[in-house]
Short mmCIF file of C-alpha atoms in Angstrom, two decimals:
data_model
loop_
_atom_site.label_atom_id
_atom_site.label_comp_id
_atom_site.label_asym_id
_atom_site.label_seq_id
_atom_site.Cartn_x
_atom_site.Cartn_y
_atom_site.Cartn_z
CA ASP A 19 29.32 -61.08 -19.25
CA VAL A 20 30.25 -64.94 -18.91
CA LYS A 21 33.97 -64.47 -20.64
CA VAL A 22 34.91 -67.95 -20.78
CA THR A 23 32.56 -71.13 -21.83
CA GLN A 24 33.33 -74.79 -20.96
CA SER A 25 31.26 -75.92 -23.17
CA SER A 26 29.67 -78.30 -20.98
CA ARG A 27 28.98 -78.22 -17.28
CA TYR A 28 28.40 -82.08 -16.66
CA LEU A 29 29.67 -84.82 -17.97
CA VAL A 30 29.94 -88.59 -17.60
CA LYS A 31 31.58 -91.50 -20.31
CA ARG A 32 32.31 -95.45 -20.38
CA THR A 33 35.93 -96.05 -19.89
CA GLY A 34 37.86 -96.17 -23.48
CA GLU A 35 36.22 -93.48 -25.01
CA LYS A 36 37.23 -90.23 -26.21
CA VAL A 37 35.93 -87.56 -25.71
CA PHE A 38 36.71 -83.77 -26.32
CA LEU A 39 36.49 -80.90 -23.83
CA GLU A 40 35.53 -78.07 -26.14
CA CYS A 41 36.51 -74.02 -24.15
CA VAL A 42 36.15 -70.59 -25.86
CA GLN A 43 37.08 -67.48 -24.64
CA ASP A 44 36.33 -63.91 -25.73
CA MET A 45 38.69 -61.55 -25.21
CA ASP A 46 41.62 -62.23 -27.64
CA HIS A 47 43.86 -63.42 -24.96
CA GLU A 48 47.00 -65.01 -26.83
CA ASN A 49 47.35 -67.75 -23.66
CA MET A 50 45.24 -70.34 -23.12
CA PHE A 51 45.33 -73.23 -20.37
CA TRP A 52 44.07 -76.57 -19.46
CA TYR A 53 44.02 -77.18 -15.73
CA ARG A 54 42.52 -80.61 -13.79
CA GLN A 55 41.44 -79.34 -10.05
CA ASP A 56 41.44 -82.39 -7.59
CA PRO A 57 40.89 -82.40 -3.49
CA GLY A 58 43.72 -81.72 -1.48
CA LEU A 59 45.33 -81.25 -4.76
CA GLY A 60 44.91 -77.92 -6.36
CA LEU A 61 44.93 -77.22 -9.94
CA ARG A 62 47.56 -79.24 -12.26
CA LEU A 63 47.85 -77.57 -15.39
CA ILE A 64 47.62 -80.08 -18.26
CA TYR A 65 48.14 -78.29 -21.10
CA PHE A 66 48.65 -74.61 -22.43
CA SER A 67 48.88 -72.38 -25.86
CA TYR A 68 50.45 -69.78 -26.48
CA ASP A 69 49.20 -69.47 -29.75
CA VAL A 70 47.17 -71.10 -32.32
CA LYS A 71 48.78 -74.10 -33.34
CA MET A 72 50.78 -74.89 -30.45
CA LYS A 73 50.84 -76.18 -27.65
CA GLU A 74 53.13 -77.51 -24.75
CA LYS A 75 53.02 -80.11 -22.22
CA GLY A 76 52.27 -79.00 -18.64
CA ASP A 77 52.75 -80.43 -15.22
CA ILE A 78 50.18 -84.02 -16.09
CA PRO A 79 50.36 -84.21 -19.63
CA GLU A 80 49.47 -88.11 -19.41
CA GLY A 81 47.22 -89.26 -20.76
CA TYR A 82 45.18 -86.11 -22.82
CA SER A 83 46.75 -84.03 -26.19
CA VAL A 84 45.31 -80.71 -27.12
CA SER A 85 43.68 -78.68 -30.00
CA ARG A 86 43.73 -75.48 -30.55
CA GLU A 87 42.87 -74.50 -34.42
CA LYS A 88 41.82 -70.94 -33.65
CA LYS A 89 42.73 -68.70 -30.94
CA GLU A 90 39.37 -68.09 -29.22
CA ARG A 91 39.41 -71.79 -28.82
CA PHE A 92 41.48 -74.39 -26.80
CA SER A 93 40.26 -78.43 -26.75
CA LEU A 94 40.84 -81.14 -24.41
CA ILE A 95 40.91 -84.99 -25.95
CA LEU A 96 41.04 -87.51 -23.45
CA GLU A 97 42.38 -90.41 -25.93
CA SER A 98 40.63 -93.14 -24.13
CA ALA A 99 39.23 -92.14 -20.68
CA SER A 100 40.12 -93.90 -17.83
CA THR A 101 38.82 -93.88 -14.25
CA ASN A 102 41.59 -91.48 -12.66
CA GLN A 103 40.37 -89.03 -15.15
CA THR A 104 37.71 -88.26 -13.89
CA SER A 105 37.45 -84.65 -11.85
CA MET A 106 36.66 -81.38 -12.22
CA TYR A 107 37.98 -79.36 -15.86
CA LEU A 108 38.92 -75.31 -15.89
CA CYS A 109 39.02 -74.04 -18.52
CA ALA A 110 42.02 -70.29 -18.20
CA SER A 111 42.51 -67.65 -21.15
CA SER A 112 45.44 -65.32 -18.90
CA TYR A 113 47.49 -61.97 -20.61
CA ARG A 114 48.42 -59.66 -17.18
CA ASP A 115 46.07 -58.99 -15.09
CA GLY A 116 45.75 -62.85 -14.48
CA TYR A 117 43.66 -66.20 -15.11
CA THR A 118 40.15 -65.18 -15.80
CA PHE A 119 38.37 -69.48 -15.94
CA GLY A 120 35.65 -71.10 -17.06
CA SER A 121 33.35 -72.39 -14.78
CA GLY A 122 35.12 -75.87 -15.21
CA THR A 123 32.98 -79.48 -16.78
CA ARG A 124 33.06 -82.55 -14.31
CA LEU A 125 33.48 -85.50 -15.34
CA THR A 126 33.68 -88.71 -14.76
CA VAL A 127 34.33 -91.99 -16.03
CA VAL A 128 32.14 -94.78 -15.66
CA ALA B 12 61.57 -75.36 -9.12
CA GLN B 13 58.82 -73.67 -8.62
CA ARG B 14 56.70 -74.20 -5.56
CA VAL B 15 53.76 -72.75 -3.93
CA THR B 16 52.83 -74.07 -0.72
CA GLN B 17 50.14 -73.76 1.30
CA PRO B 18 50.14 -75.95 4.35
CA GLU B 19 47.06 -75.85 5.88
CA LYS B 20 43.59 -77.53 4.53
CA LEU B 21 41.40 -76.55 5.84
CA LEU B 22 41.18 -73.60 8.10
CA SER B 23 37.93 -73.22 9.92
CA VAL B 24 37.30 -69.95 12.04
CA PHE B 25 34.39 -68.28 13.97
CA LYS B 26 32.90 -64.62 12.53
CA GLY B 27 33.94 -62.20 13.75
CA ALA B 28 37.61 -63.79 14.26
CA PRO B 29 40.69 -62.80 13.03
CA VAL B 30 42.23 -65.01 10.16
CA GLU B 31 44.71 -66.05 7.72
CA LEU B 32 45.29 -68.26 4.92
CA LYS B 33 49.45 -69.30 4.97
CA CYS B 34 50.87 -69.04 1.50
CA ASN B 35 54.42 -69.64 1.62
CA TYR B 36 56.81 -69.88 -2.36
CA SER B 37 59.80 -70.55 -4.87
CA TYR B 38 61.00 -69.43 -7.65
CA SER B 39 64.17 -67.99 -9.01
CA GLY B 40 63.64 -64.41 -9.67
CA SER B 41 61.08 -62.36 -9.44
CA PRO B 42 57.75 -63.91 -8.70
CA GLU B 43 54.15 -62.26 -9.55
CA LEU B 44 51.48 -63.85 -6.67
CA PHE B 45 48.14 -63.27 -6.44
CA TRP B 46 45.05 -65.11 -4.27
CA TYR B 47 41.97 -66.81 -6.14
CA VAL B 48 39.15 -68.38 -4.69
CA GLN B 49 35.96 -70.06 -5.36
CA TYR B 50 32.92 -69.49 -4.13
CA SER B 51 30.44 -73.05 -3.95
CA ARG B 52 29.51 -73.53 -7.13
CA GLN B 53 30.55 -70.28 -8.77
CA ARG B 54 33.80 -70.00 -10.80
CA LEU B 55 37.40 -69.85 -9.54
CA GLN B 56 38.24 -65.92 -10.06
CA LEU B 57 40.69 -63.39 -9.02
CA LEU B 58 41.27 -61.87 -4.84
CA LEU B 59 44.44 -60.09 -5.46
CA ARG B 60 47.53 -59.96 -6.75
CA HIS B 61 50.36 -58.19 -4.86
CA ILE B 62 51.41 -55.64 -7.54
CA SER B 63 48.07 -53.36 -7.07
CA ARG B 64 48.83 -53.46 -3.29
CA GLU B 65 44.79 -53.76 -3.03
CA SER B 66 41.80 -55.40 -0.13
CA ILE B 67 39.99 -56.84 -1.29
CA LYS B 68 36.73 -58.03 0.70
CA GLY B 69 38.49 -56.44 3.55
CA PHE B 70 41.45 -58.59 2.51
CA THR B 71 45.37 -58.23 2.21
CA ALA B 72 47.98 -59.94 0.93
CA ASP B 73 51.95 -58.84 1.67
CA LEU B 74 54.94 -60.12 0.01
CA ASN B 75 57.59 -61.22 2.18
CA LYS B 76 60.28 -60.85 0.27
CA GLY B 77 62.82 -62.68 3.16
CA GLU B 78 60.42 -65.14 4.33
CA THR B 79 59.29 -65.84 0.29
CA SER B 80 55.66 -66.14 2.16
CA PHE B 81 52.28 -63.99 0.61
CA HIS B 82 49.61 -65.15 3.62
CA LEU B 83 46.38 -63.69 3.03
CA LYS B 84 45.07 -61.68 6.09
CA LYS B 85 40.84 -60.40 7.12
CA PRO B 86 40.97 -58.96 10.98
CA PHE B 87 36.69 -60.44 11.46
CA ALA B 88 35.81 -63.25 9.00
CA GLN B 89 32.50 -63.18 7.24
CA GLU B 90 30.28 -66.66 6.81
CA GLU B 91 29.95 -64.97 3.14
CA ASP B 92 34.27 -65.27 3.49
CA SER B 93 34.10 -69.43 3.33
CA ALA B 94 35.26 -70.87 0.17
CA MET B 95 38.21 -72.01 -1.14
CA TYR B 96 41.46 -70.26 -1.06
CA TYR B 97 44.78 -70.51 -3.70
CA CYS B 98 47.69 -68.86 -3.30
CA ALA B 99 49.73 -68.33 -7.08
CA LEU B 100 52.81 -67.29 -8.40
CA SER B 101 53.75 -65.79 -12.46
CA GLY B 102 57.11 -65.09 -14.14
CA HIS B 103 56.65 -61.06 -15.15
CA ASN B 104 55.25 -62.72 -18.16
CA PHE B 105 52.45 -63.57 -16.89
CA ASN B 106 52.70 -66.61 -18.88
CA LYS B 107 52.65 -69.44 -16.41
CA PHE B 108 50.77 -69.98 -13.17
CA TYR B 109 51.46 -72.12 -10.33
CA PHE B 110 49.06 -73.01 -7.53
CA GLY B 111 49.02 -73.88 -4.54
CA SER B 112 46.42 -77.09 -3.22
CA GLY B 113 44.58 -75.02 -1.58
CA THR B 114 42.90 -74.00 1.60
CA LYS B 115 39.33 -74.63 2.33
CA LEU B 116 38.11 -71.49 5.06
CA ASN B 117 34.71 -72.16 6.89
CA VAL B 118 33.50 -69.39 8.94
CA LYS B 119 30.82 -70.26 11.33
CA PRO B 120 27.94 -68.36 12.91
#
């Protein structure tokens, strides 16, 4: 019954590493999103995509990039991980009835 | 500018008491409003949306355009309602959602 899958539940990376967070959806949704979730700050949009090879910056894109080579897959890339990127990362896809979220990836940068 | 405000970070009530989680918004147009819930160790999931005017798990929310509010209410809270609640809005195309900062509801026995 899982419809949005994030490949890792927990990740620990070192400062300066390049980090890839993967997200796959099986609902044929065109819209996909990456958020980070931090206590007291709620969900903040990093990047989103309305179609294959298309991407748009959200509210906090600095330090991140994305890739959408196939409709079902939306990857978040941390070019050079820093400790302030330690967070819970949520992927979502959407259609008219709202978002479907993945279970999240808790990333710790040490 | 689009904005969703949830003024309470934490709300604690006793089992059986009424509960109201506040949500105010600003949006240049007619928004679609939603409540999402995240139970401990579970993924964020849709609780209800104003266009369906439904009641889920005893929760209701009424869109008040005059006060630009979409407060979530339940007359008798249960312990299993303890969770993190997020108010969200989108435009009619549902392409992009804006979330509030969330309210943690703690229902005490």
